[in-house]
Each structure stands twice: as structure tokens, then as C-alpha cells.
PDB file of C-alpha atoms in Angstrom:
ATOM      1  CA  UNK A   1      44.881   3.301  28.849  1.00 46.00           C
ATOM      2  CA  UNK A   2      46.308   3.634  25.363  1.00 43.00           C
ATOM      3  CA  UNK A   3      44.584   0.399  24.396  1.00 42.00           C
ATOM      4  CA  UNK A   4      41.287   1.715  25.729  1.00 46.00           C
ATOM      5  CA  UNK A   5      41.678   4.949  23.748  1.00 43.00           C
ATOM      6  CA  UNK A   6      42.564   3.046  20.602  1.00 44.00           C
ATOM      7  CA  UNK A   7      39.515   0.834  21.007  1.00 46.00           C
ATOM      8  CA  UNK A   8      37.275   3.842  21.463  1.00 47.00           C
ATOM      9  CA  UNK A   9      38.755   5.486  18.378  1.00 46.00           C
ATOM     10  CA  UNK A  10      38.234   2.323  16.345  1.00 46.00           C
ATOM     11  CA  UNK A  11      34.647   2.075  17.505  1.00 47.00           C
ATOM     12  CA  UNK A  12      34.020   5.690  16.589  1.00 45.00           C
ATOM     13  CA  UNK A  13      35.567   5.175  13.151  1.00 44.00           C
ATOM     14  CA  UNK A  14      33.410   2.081  12.585  1.00 43.00           C
ATOM     15  CA  UNK A  15      30.285   3.964  13.619  1.00 43.00           C
ATOM     16  CA  UNK A  16      31.182   6.813  11.273  1.00 40.00           C
ATOM     17  CA  UNK A  17      31.749   4.409   8.399  1.00 41.00           C
ATOM     18  CA  UNK A  18      28.426   2.681   9.084  1.00 38.00           C
ATOM     19  CA  UNK A  19      26.633   6.031   9.127  1.00 39.00           C
ATOM     20  CA  UNK A  20      28.265   7.044   5.843  1.00 37.00           C
ATOM     21  CA  UNK A  21      27.234   3.758   4.263  1.00 36.00           C
ATOM     22  CA  UNK A  22      23.651   4.129   5.456  1.00 36.00           C
ATOM     23  CA  UNK A  23      23.395   7.704   4.192  1.00 36.00           C
ATOM     24  CA  UNK A  24      25.076   7.068   0.879  1.00 35.00           C
ATOM     25  CA  UNK A  25      23.967   5.008  -2.098  1.00 34.00           C
ATOM     26  CA  UNK A  26      20.794   5.658  -4.039  1.00 34.00           C
ATOM     27  CA  UNK A  27      18.428   7.107  -1.467  1.00 33.00           C
ATOM     28  CA  UNK A  28      17.490   9.891  -3.876  1.00 34.00           C
ATOM     29  CA  UNK A  29      16.353   7.351  -6.459  1.00 39.00           C
ATOM     30  CA  UNK A  30      13.298   6.263  -4.481  1.00 42.00           C
ATOM     31  CA  UNK A  31      14.236   2.835  -3.272  1.00 56.00           C
ATOM     32  CA  UNK A  32      12.145  -0.055  -2.055  1.00 47.00           C
ATOM     33  CA  UNK A  33       9.465   1.003   0.397  1.00 43.00           C
ATOM     34  CA  UNK A  34      10.964   4.480   0.525  1.00 40.00           C
ATOM     35  CA  UNK A  35      14.037   3.165   2.357  1.00 38.00           C
ATOM     36  CA  UNK A  36      16.602   3.957  -0.338  1.00 46.00           C
ATOM     37  CA  UNK A  37      19.068   1.424  -1.698  1.00 54.00           C
ATOM     38  CA  UNK A  38      19.403  -0.002  -5.171  1.00 87.00           C
ATOM     39  CA  UNK A  39      16.060  -1.825  -5.357  1.00 94.00           C
ATOM     40  CA  UNK A  40      12.561  -0.606  -6.084  1.00 98.00           C
ATOM     41  CA  UNK A  41       9.136  -2.169  -5.508  1.00 98.00           C
ATOM     42  CA  UNK A  42       6.350  -1.392  -7.986  1.00 98.00           C
ATOM     43  CA  UNK A  43       2.700  -2.388  -7.746  1.00 98.00           C
ATOM     44  CA  UNK A  44       1.118  -4.040 -10.804  1.00 97.00           C
ATOM     45  CA  UNK A  45      -1.800  -6.309 -11.613  1.00 94.00           C
ATOM     46  CA  UNK A  46      -1.039 -10.028 -11.743  1.00 93.00           C
ATOM     47  CA  UNK A  47      -4.203 -11.195 -13.523  1.00 88.00           C
ATOM     48  CA  UNK A  48      -4.741  -8.971 -16.578  1.00 90.00           C
ATOM     49  CA  UNK A  49      -3.247 -10.410 -19.799  1.00 91.00           C
ATOM     50  CA  UNK A  50      -1.791  -7.699 -22.000  1.00 91.00           C
ATOM     51  CA  UNK A  51      -1.851  -5.226 -19.089  1.00 94.00           C
ATOM     52  CA  UNK A  52      -0.240  -6.840 -16.061  1.00 96.00           C
ATOM     53  CA  UNK A  53       0.172 -10.598 -15.779  1.00 95.00           C
ATOM     54  CA  UNK A  54       2.285 -12.962 -13.707  1.00 95.00           C
ATOM     55  CA  UNK A  55       2.834 -16.080 -15.799  1.00 94.00           C
ATOM     56  CA  UNK A  56       3.019 -19.607 -14.335  1.00 94.00           C
ATOM     57  CA  UNK A  57       6.824 -19.532 -14.649  1.00 95.00           C
ATOM     58  CA  UNK A  58       7.010 -16.370 -12.537  1.00 95.00           C
ATOM     59  CA  UNK A  59       7.595 -13.845 -15.320  1.00 96.00           C
ATOM     60  CA  UNK A  60       5.736 -10.553 -15.707  1.00 98.00           C
ATOM     61  CA  UNK A  61       4.239  -9.339 -18.977  1.00 96.00           C
ATOM     62  CA  UNK A  62       1.900  -6.626 -20.214  1.00 95.00           C
ATOM     63  CA  UNK A  63       1.687  -2.971 -21.181  1.00 96.00           C
ATOM     64  CA  UNK A  64       1.784  -1.731 -17.587  1.00 98.00           C
ATOM     65  CA  UNK A  65       4.805  -3.932 -16.902  1.00 98.00           C
ATOM     66  CA  UNK A  66       6.602  -2.432 -19.901  1.00 98.00           C
ATOM     67  CA  UNK A  67       5.717   1.097 -18.760  1.00 98.00           C
ATOM     68  CA  UNK A  68       6.802   0.409 -15.176  1.00 98.00           C
ATOM     69  CA  UNK A  69      10.110  -1.081 -16.327  1.00 98.00           C
ATOM     70  CA  UNK A  70      10.765   1.897 -18.615  1.00 98.00           C
ATOM     71  CA  UNK A  71      10.002   4.435 -15.882  1.00 98.00           C
ATOM     72  CA  UNK A  72      12.162   2.561 -13.367  1.00 98.00           C
ATOM     73  CA  UNK A  73      15.032   2.584 -15.869  1.00 97.00           C
ATOM     74  CA  UNK A  74      14.719   6.365 -16.196  1.00 97.00           C
ATOM     75  CA  UNK A  75      14.827   6.619 -12.402  1.00 97.00           C
ATOM     76  CA  UNK A  76      18.074   4.655 -12.344  1.00 96.00           C
ATOM     77  CA  UNK A  77      16.959   1.058 -11.841  1.00 97.00           C
ATOM     78  CA  UNK A  78      17.706  -1.869 -14.136  1.00 95.00           C
ATOM     79  CA  UNK A  79      15.077  -4.560 -14.643  1.00 95.00           C
ATOM     80  CA  UNK A  80      16.911  -6.827 -12.192  1.00 95.00           C
ATOM     81  CA  UNK A  81      16.496  -4.172  -9.482  1.00 97.00           C
ATOM     82  CA  UNK A  82      12.695  -4.232  -9.693  1.00 98.00           C
ATOM     83  CA  UNK A  83      10.450  -6.206  -7.371  1.00 97.00           C
ATOM     84  CA  UNK A  84       6.885  -6.380  -8.663  1.00 98.00           C
ATOM     85  CA  UNK A  85       4.175  -6.592  -6.008  1.00 97.00           C
ATOM     86  CA  UNK A  86       0.567  -7.537  -6.646  1.00 95.00           C
ATOM     87  CA  UNK A  87      -1.714  -4.498  -6.431  1.00 94.00           C
ATOM     88  CA  UNK A  88      -5.396  -5.533  -6.403  1.00 89.00           C
ATOM     89  CA  UNK A  89      -7.738  -2.657  -7.175  1.00 87.00           C
ATOM     90  CA  UNK A  90      -9.000  -2.336  -3.604  1.00 84.00           C
ATOM     91  CA  UNK A  91      -5.478  -2.284  -2.146  1.00 92.00           C
ATOM     92  CA  UNK A  92      -3.694   0.210  -4.401  1.00 94.00           C
ATOM     93  CA  UNK A  93      -4.081   3.268  -2.164  1.00 95.00           C
ATOM     94  CA  UNK A  94      -3.034   1.342   0.964  1.00 96.00           C
ATOM     95  CA  UNK A  95       0.070  -0.076  -0.723  1.00 97.00           C
ATOM     96  CA  UNK A  96       1.152   3.450  -1.658  1.00 98.00           C
ATOM     97  CA  UNK A  97       0.320   5.122   1.659  1.00 97.00           C
ATOM     98  CA  UNK A  98       1.981   2.354   3.712  1.00 97.00           C
ATOM     99  CA  UNK A  99       5.176   2.542   1.653  1.00 97.00           C
ATOM    100  CA  UNK A 100       4.878  -1.081   0.500  1.00 98.00           C
ATOM    101  CA  UNK A 101       5.513   0.118  -3.062  1.00 98.00           C
ATOM    102  CA  UNK A 102       7.182   3.197  -4.505  1.00 98.00           C
ATOM    103  CA  UNK A 103       4.487   3.617  -7.144  1.00 98.00           C
ATOM    104  CA  UNK A 104       1.632   1.704  -8.768  1.00 98.00           C
ATOM    105  CA  UNK A 105       1.137   1.003 -12.490  1.00 98.00           C
ATOM    106  CA  UNK A 106      -2.002  -1.115 -12.550  1.00 95.00           C
ATOM    107  CA  UNK A 107      -4.768   0.023 -14.956  1.00 92.00           C
ATOM    108  CA  UNK A 108      -5.221   2.746 -12.334  1.00 93.00           C
ATOM    109  CA  UNK A 109      -7.858   5.230 -13.519  1.00 91.00           C
ATOM    110  CA  UNK A 110      -7.293   8.778 -12.280  1.00 93.00           C
ATOM    111  CA  UNK A 111     -10.351  10.198 -10.517  1.00 90.00           C
ATOM    112  CA  UNK A 112     -11.095  12.761  -7.815  1.00 92.00           C
ATOM    113  CA  UNK A 113     -11.838  10.193  -5.117  1.00 90.00           C
ATOM    114  CA  UNK A 114      -8.444   8.552  -5.536  1.00 93.00           C
ATOM    115  CA  UNK A 115      -6.634  11.887  -5.866  1.00 96.00           C
ATOM    116  CA  UNK A 116      -7.828  12.723  -2.356  1.00 96.00           C
ATOM    117  CA  UNK A 117      -5.649   9.861  -1.075  1.00 96.00           C
ATOM    118  CA  UNK A 118      -2.698   9.600  -3.476  1.00 97.00           C
ATOM    119  CA  UNK A 119      -1.031  11.616  -6.225  1.00 98.00           C
ATOM    120  CA  UNK A 120      -0.722  10.585  -9.855  1.00 98.00           C
ATOM    121  CA  UNK A 121       1.741  11.040 -12.685  1.00 98.00           C
ATOM    122  CA  UNK A 122       0.431  10.899 -16.230  1.00 96.00           C
ATOM    123  CA  UNK A 123      -1.941   9.910 -17.651  1.00 97.00           C
ATOM    124  CA  UNK A 124       0.044   7.528 -19.836  1.00 97.00           C
ATOM    125  CA  UNK A 125      -2.914   5.734 -21.447  1.00 96.00           C
ATOM    126  CA  UNK A 126      -6.557   6.484 -22.207  1.00 94.00           C
ATOM    127  CA  UNK A 127      -8.770   3.419 -22.059  1.00 92.00           C
ATOM    128  CA  UNK A 128     -12.482   3.265 -22.761  1.00 91.00           C
ATOM    129  CA  UNK A 129     -15.146   0.917 -21.517  1.00 92.00           C
ATOM    130  CA  UNK A 130     -16.050  -1.462 -24.328  1.00 93.00           C
ATOM    131  CA  UNK A 131     -17.650  -4.817 -25.046  1.00 95.00           C
ATOM    132  CA  UNK A 132     -15.968  -8.070 -26.031  1.00 95.00           C
ATOM    133  CA  UNK A 133     -18.096 -10.511 -28.046  1.00 96.00           C
ATOM    134  CA  UNK A 134     -17.539 -13.664 -30.066  1.00 96.00           C
ATOM    135  CA  UNK A 135     -15.910 -13.070 -33.438  1.00 94.00           C
ATOM    136  CA  UNK A 136     -19.018 -14.188 -35.336  1.00 94.00           C
ATOM    137  CA  UNK A 137     -21.411 -12.032 -33.268  1.00 95.00           C
ATOM    138  CA  UNK A 138     -23.445  -9.699 -35.497  1.00 95.00           C
ATOM    139  CA  UNK A 139     -26.317  -8.761 -33.187  1.00 96.00           C
ATOM    140  CA  UNK A 140     -24.365  -6.618 -30.721  1.00 96.00           C
ATOM    141  CA  UNK A 141     -23.061  -3.391 -32.216  1.00 95.00           C
ATOM    142  CA  UNK A 142     -24.121  -0.928 -29.511  1.00 94.00           C
ATOM    143  CA  UNK A 143     -24.738  -1.050 -25.765  1.00 93.00           C
ATOM    144  CA  UNK A 144     -28.540  -1.048 -26.178  1.00 94.00           C
ATOM    145  CA  UNK A 145     -28.283  -4.375 -28.003  1.00 96.00           C
ATOM    146  CA  UNK A 146     -27.443  -5.972 -24.658  1.00 95.00           C
ATOM    147  CA  UNK A 147     -31.071  -5.762 -23.520  1.00 95.00           C
ATOM    148  CA  UNK A 148     -32.246  -9.344 -22.887  1.00 93.00           C
ATOM    149  CA  UNK A 149     -28.674 -10.544 -23.516  1.00 95.00           C
ATOM    150  CA  UNK A 150     -26.340 -12.050 -20.922  1.00 96.00           C
ATOM    151  CA  UNK A 151     -23.701  -9.516 -19.958  1.00 95.00           C
ATOM    152  CA  UNK A 152     -20.703 -10.675 -17.952  1.00 93.00           C
ATOM    153  CA  UNK A 153     -18.306  -8.800 -15.692  1.00 88.00           C
ATOM    154  CA  UNK A 154     -16.548  -9.300 -12.372  1.00 83.00           C
ATOM    155  CA  UNK A 155     -18.345  -8.960  -9.062  1.00 77.00           C
ATOM    156  CA  UNK A 156     -18.733  -5.322  -8.084  1.00 65.00           C
ATOM    157  CA  UNK A 157     -17.640  -4.012 -11.464  1.00 73.00           C
ATOM    158  CA  UNK A 158     -18.526  -0.380 -12.104  1.00 75.00           C
ATOM    159  CA  UNK A 159     -18.368  -1.134 -15.838  1.00 83.00           C
ATOM    160  CA  UNK A 160     -21.242  -3.616 -15.713  1.00 80.00           C
ATOM    161  CA  UNK A 161     -23.332  -1.351 -13.489  1.00 79.00           C
ATOM    162  CA  UNK A 162     -22.724   1.537 -15.899  1.00 84.00           C
ATOM    163  CA  UNK A 163     -24.198  -0.487 -18.761  1.00 87.00           C
ATOM    164  CA  UNK A 164     -27.137  -1.903 -16.808  1.00 84.00           C
ATOM    165  CA  UNK A 165     -28.138   1.356 -15.097  1.00 87.00           C
ATOM    166  CA  UNK A 166     -27.638   3.764 -17.988  1.00 89.00           C
ATOM    167  CA  UNK A 167     -27.611   1.930 -21.301  1.00 90.00           C
ATOM    168  CA  UNK A 168     -29.241  -1.508 -21.213  1.00 92.00           C
ATOM    169  CA  UNK A 169     -31.512  -1.847 -18.150  1.00 94.00           C
ATOM    170  CA  UNK A 170     -32.885  -5.173 -19.329  1.00 94.00           C
ATOM    171  CA  UNK A 171     -29.497  -6.816 -19.704  1.00 93.00           C
ATOM    172  CA  UNK A 172     -29.113 -10.064 -17.778  1.00 94.00           C
ATOM    173  CA  UNK A 173     -26.022  -9.274 -15.708  1.00 90.00           C
ATOM    174  CA  UNK A 174     -23.852 -12.270 -14.843  1.00 90.00           C
ATOM    175  CA  UNK A 175     -21.129 -11.518 -12.294  1.00 87.00           C
ATOM    176  CA  UNK A 176     -18.154 -13.830 -11.781  1.00 87.00           C
ATOM    177  CA  UNK A 177     -15.089 -13.697  -9.569  1.00 80.00           C
ATOM    178  CA  UNK A 178     -12.641 -12.987 -12.395  1.00 81.00           C
ATOM    179  CA  UNK A 179     -12.485 -11.984 -16.041  1.00 86.00           C
ATOM    180  CA  UNK A 180     -11.110 -15.368 -17.049  1.00 86.00           C
ATOM    181  CA  UNK A 181     -14.426 -16.924 -15.988  1.00 91.00           C
ATOM    182  CA  UNK A 182     -16.261 -14.447 -18.215  1.00 93.00           C
ATOM    183  CA  UNK A 183     -13.965 -15.347 -21.110  1.00 94.00           C
ATOM    184  CA  UNK A 184     -14.751 -19.039 -20.611  1.00 94.00           C
ATOM    185  CA  UNK A 185     -18.467 -18.230 -20.471  1.00 95.00           C
ATOM    186  CA  UNK A 186     -18.219 -16.177 -23.659  1.00 96.00           C
ATOM    187  CA  UNK A 187     -16.375 -18.957 -25.450  1.00 95.00           C
ATOM    188  CA  UNK A 188     -18.930 -21.560 -24.302  1.00 95.00           C
ATOM    189  CA  UNK A 189     -21.875 -19.270 -25.223  1.00 95.00           C
ATOM    190  CA  UNK A 190     -23.024 -19.116 -21.599  1.00 96.00           C
ATOM    191  CA  UNK A 191     -22.837 -15.310 -21.876  1.00 96.00           C
ATOM    192  CA  UNK A 192     -23.113 -12.976 -24.846  1.00 97.00           C
ATOM    193  CA  UNK A 193     -20.699 -10.168 -23.979  1.00 96.00           C
ATOM    194  CA  UNK A 194     -18.053  -9.102 -21.493  1.00 95.00           C
ATOM    195  CA  UNK A 195     -17.553  -5.485 -20.473  1.00 93.00           C
ATOM    196  CA  UNK A 196     -14.631  -3.630 -18.877  1.00 91.00           C
ATOM    197  CA  UNK A 197     -11.800  -1.359 -20.086  1.00 91.00           C
ATOM    198  CA  UNK A 198     -10.901  -1.997 -23.724  1.00 91.00           C
ATOM    199  CA  UNK A 199      -7.240  -2.405 -22.765  1.00 90.00           C
ATOM    200  CA  UNK A 200      -8.092  -5.378 -20.551  1.00 90.00           C
ATOM    201  CA  UNK A 201     -10.435  -6.858 -23.159  1.00 92.00           C
ATOM    202  CA  UNK A 202      -7.798  -6.465 -25.871  1.00 90.00           C
ATOM    203  CA  UNK A 203      -5.258  -8.200 -23.655  1.00 90.00           C
ATOM    204  CA  UNK A 204      -7.476 -11.254 -23.245  1.00 90.00           C
ATOM    205  CA  UNK A 205      -8.385 -11.348 -26.944  1.00 88.00           C
ATOM    206  CA  UNK A 206      -4.699 -11.118 -27.881  1.00 87.00           C
ATOM    207  CA  UNK A 207      -3.701 -14.229 -25.924  1.00 87.00           C
ATOM    208  CA  UNK A 208      -2.507 -16.973 -28.294  1.00 88.00           C
ATOM    209  CA  UNK A 209      -5.241 -19.389 -27.187  1.00 89.00           C
ATOM    210  CA  UNK A 210      -7.931 -16.763 -27.852  1.00 90.00           C
ATOM    211  CA  UNK A 211      -6.785 -15.150 -31.077  1.00 86.00           C
ATOM    212  CA  UNK A 212      -9.532 -15.162 -33.696  1.00 90.00           C
ATOM    213  CA  UNK A 213     -12.256 -16.143 -31.221  1.00 94.00           C
ATOM    214  CA  UNK A 214     -13.337 -12.720 -29.973  1.00 94.00           C
ATOM    215  CA  UNK A 215     -13.582  -9.118 -31.114  1.00 92.00           C
ATOM    216  CA  UNK A 216     -13.960  -5.693 -29.553  1.00 92.00           C
ATOM    217  CA  UNK A 217     -17.204  -3.954 -30.498  1.00 93.00           C
ATOM    218  CA  UNK A 218     -15.376  -0.617 -30.549  1.00 90.00           C
ATOM    219  CA  UNK A 219     -17.552   1.462 -28.223  1.00 91.00           C
ATOM    220  CA  UNK A 220     -16.324   4.313 -26.046  1.00 88.00           C
ATOM    221  CA  UNK A 221     -18.720   3.967 -23.135  1.00 90.00           C
ATOM    222  CA  UNK A 222     -16.463   5.875 -20.731  1.00 88.00           C
ATOM    223  CA  UNK A 223     -13.034   7.499 -20.539  1.00 89.00           C
ATOM    224  CA  UNK A 224     -10.500   5.820 -18.252  1.00 90.00           C
ATOM    225  CA  UNK A 225      -7.216   7.792 -18.032  1.00 93.00           C
ATOM    226  CA  UNK A 226      -4.584   5.507 -16.518  1.00 95.00           C
ATOM    227  CA  UNK A 227      -2.080   7.178 -14.196  1.00 97.00           C
ATOM    228  CA  UNK A 228       0.855   6.092 -12.079  1.00 98.00           C
ATOM    229  CA  UNK A 229      -0.098   6.333  -8.410  1.00 98.00           C
ATOM    230  CA  UNK A 230       2.424   7.578  -5.858  1.00 98.00           C
ATOM    231  CA  UNK A 231       2.526   8.905  -2.308  1.00 98.00           C
ATOM    232  CA  UNK A 232       0.670  12.163  -1.832  1.00 97.00           C
ATOM    233  CA  UNK A 233       2.959  15.172  -1.768  1.00 96.00           C
ATOM    234  CA  UNK A 234       5.962  13.490  -3.440  1.00 97.00           C
ATOM    235  CA  UNK A 235       6.296  16.176  -6.115  1.00 97.00           C
ATOM    236  CA  UNK A 236       9.902  15.261  -6.888  1.00 97.00           C
ATOM    237  CA  UNK A 237       9.014  11.691  -7.841  1.00 97.00           C
ATOM    238  CA  UNK A 238       5.926  12.886  -9.706  1.00 98.00           C
ATOM    239  CA  UNK A 239       8.059  15.256 -11.807  1.00 97.00           C
ATOM    240  CA  UNK A 240      10.624  12.539 -12.562  1.00 97.00           C
ATOM    241  CA  UNK A 241       7.966  10.021 -13.589  1.00 98.00           C
ATOM    242  CA  UNK A 242       6.237  12.559 -15.836  1.00 98.00           C
ATOM    243  CA  UNK A 243       9.576  13.288 -17.526  1.00 98.00           C
ATOM    244  CA  UNK A 244      10.061   9.541 -18.082  1.00 98.00           C
ATOM    245  CA  UNK A 245       6.572   9.233 -19.588  1.00 98.00           C
ATOM    246  CA  UNK A 246       7.226  12.143 -21.949  1.00 97.00           C
ATOM    247  CA  UNK A 247      10.446  10.476 -23.102  1.00 98.00           C
ATOM    248  CA  UNK A 248       8.652   7.145 -23.514  1.00 98.00           C
ATOM    249  CA  UNK A 249       6.197   8.818 -25.905  1.00 96.00           C
ATOM    250  CA  UNK A 250       8.785  10.797 -27.851  1.00 97.00           C
ATOM    251  CA  UNK A 251      11.265   7.960 -28.453  1.00 97.00           C
ATOM    252  CA  UNK A 252       8.650   5.560 -29.848  1.00 96.00           C
ATOM    253  CA  UNK A 253       8.601   3.188 -26.881  1.00 97.00           C
ATOM    254  CA  UNK A 254       4.942   3.903 -26.067  1.00 96.00           C
ATOM    255  CA  UNK A 255       3.812   2.880 -29.558  1.00 94.00           C
ATOM    256  CA  UNK A 256       6.022  -0.191 -29.395  1.00 95.00           C
ATOM    257  CA  UNK A 257       4.490  -1.288 -26.084  1.00 95.00           C
ATOM    258  CA  UNK A 258       0.920  -0.775 -27.340  1.00 93.00           C
ATOM    259  CA  UNK A 259       1.545  -2.762 -30.511  1.00 90.00           C
ATOM    260  CA  UNK A 260       3.270  -5.614 -28.679  1.00 90.00           C
ATOM    261  CA  UNK A 261       0.568  -6.052 -26.049  1.00 90.00           C
ATOM    262  CA  UNK A 262      -2.682  -5.081 -27.785  1.00 86.00           C
ATOM    263  CA  UNK A 263      -1.909  -5.375 -31.507  1.00 77.00           C
ATOM    264  CA  UNK A 264      -3.045  -8.988 -31.984  1.00 70.00           C
ATOM    265  CA  UNK A 265      -6.568  -7.969 -30.859  1.00 70.00           C
ATOM    266  CA  UNK A 266      -6.803  -5.279 -33.574  1.00 64.00           C
ATOM    267  CA  UNK A 267      -6.879  -2.653 -30.839  1.00 72.00           C
ATOM    268  CA  UNK A 268      -7.586   0.833 -32.229  1.00 72.00           C
ATOM    269  CA  UNK A 269      -4.504   2.705 -31.174  1.00 70.00           C
ATOM    270  CA  UNK A 270      -5.238   6.257 -30.064  1.00 79.00           C
ATOM    271  CA  UNK A 271      -2.388   8.726 -29.551  1.00 84.00           C
ATOM    272  CA  UNK A 272      -0.836   8.801 -26.092  1.00 88.00           C
ATOM    273  CA  UNK A 273      -2.726  11.276 -23.880  1.00 90.00           C
ATOM    274  CA  UNK A 274      -1.276  14.590 -22.782  1.00 92.00           C
ATOM    275  CA  UNK A 275       0.228  14.556 -19.311  1.00 93.00           C
ATOM    276  CA  UNK A 276      -1.828  16.673 -16.920  1.00 93.00           C
ATOM    277  CA  UNK A 277      -1.120  15.386 -13.411  1.00 92.00           C
ATOM    278  CA  UNK A 278       1.463  17.497 -11.621  1.00 82.00           C
ATOM    279  CA  UNK A 279       2.252  19.526 -14.739  1.00 68.00           C
TER     280      UNK A 279
END
């Protein structure tokens, strides 16, 4: 009888200890998939040099990667605690809503349609639609110059449609599966210009193998405020991320990240935008 009581007491103590362990730790830090713990999963792009890129050796580079790492650090996570997950444009909202990532930093333009599904912190960067041309190109200085020229962008790109429908209706639109194909076409003179956000264009132009070959035309064809996407209604996380972004601007880290990732392309550095989401 005594043995039975002792066993029951031991089992109860073990259960209590297990419960304490499960409830303790870093659950308030926003762990992986919303499950707490000392890890965090963040959605980024894998295929945008200068913005978010997974290199062949498995490393991650780019402005968004630097921002994500900085924000995670302010939330209590070291770089080794971060798991980066690929966040294609069409999947960003689902990754957030399903809890597959804690937040997304992936050239994620804030707009009303997306705000109906997720919340944003930021913006932390203001991009503009622009054109990338060969360095010796002198005939394309404005969007209208693309009439009867070959304009390249990725399939389904809103940037290319914006140019063709509103600015250069006679442009010969060439759509490829990825921006790297457009870059190859531009280099080989198969196309005359590539259009998308200037941050993405600057990232490609800044790659060592491309430096000196291309230039940004310097047009502001649209405003693209990049925000950090997070689960709708998570005001606590939104407030913490906004505080991290404010610190990133004030301590000089934002300027450092811009220069490191876009500087080689002679990117025209605008001041960091004012934070408006959740403020």
C-alpha cells in the first residue's frame, strides 16, 4: 500500500514537473509556429539577390534577411535560433494564417487586400517600380520609351502590366518564369528592359557577376511600402516588431543594411519610411 502511494506521488510529481516545463521557457517570445520555445521561423524570399536569397551553400543573404535577423534579435532570438522558410508571394498569407511562420519579411508590399487577411508592422522600406537596362543604354529614360521595345518581367507580374496598360501600351512584353531569366535576356540583348521593384533590380545589379553591366533608370512608377506580415490580431507582436524597427533606424543599422545590399548598384537611398501600421 505504501509502495502504491509512493508510486502515485512520484507520478504526480513527474506530471507536475512536465507541466511546468511545458509552460515555462520562452512562450512569450513568439516561438516557432506559435508553439513557444527558443526557436523562431521567419518567412523570406529565397530567389531575390540583395533582398532575400538562399545561396548554393545554404546561407541566407539580403536586406530582408538582415532586417529579419535584427528584429528576431530584439525579440530575444539569436541568429542560430532562426529557421528561415521560403515564402513565395502567393503563399505568404497562408504561411502566416496557418502558423507555419511567426512573421514574413519578403518584399511584402502593404495593401488593403492583404490587410484584410493579415496584419503588418512597419513599413520598414519604401520601394518603387523602376526599370533596369544595360549600362550603355541611352534610349530608355522614361517609361514611354518602352513602346516598341522588349520589356521583360515574370509571369503574372503586376509591374509589367502597370507599364503596358498605363504607360507604354505598345511595349512588347516578354514574360519569363523568373527574374534571373530576364537578367540573362537583358545581358544577351534579347530584351531591352526589366521592370519590378527597384530594390529587387538593385539586388540583381549589385551581384558581383553583374556589376557594371546594368543600371537603374531611376523612375518612381509606383510606391511599394514593404511591411512585416504577421497573424491578424496579434497586437503584442506587432508592437514589439515596430519598436525593433524604430531602433533599427535610430541606431544606424537600417542605413548599414541598405548600403551593404544595394550600394554596389548605385541605389538612391531614400530615408527609412515612417512606421504607420499598428501605431
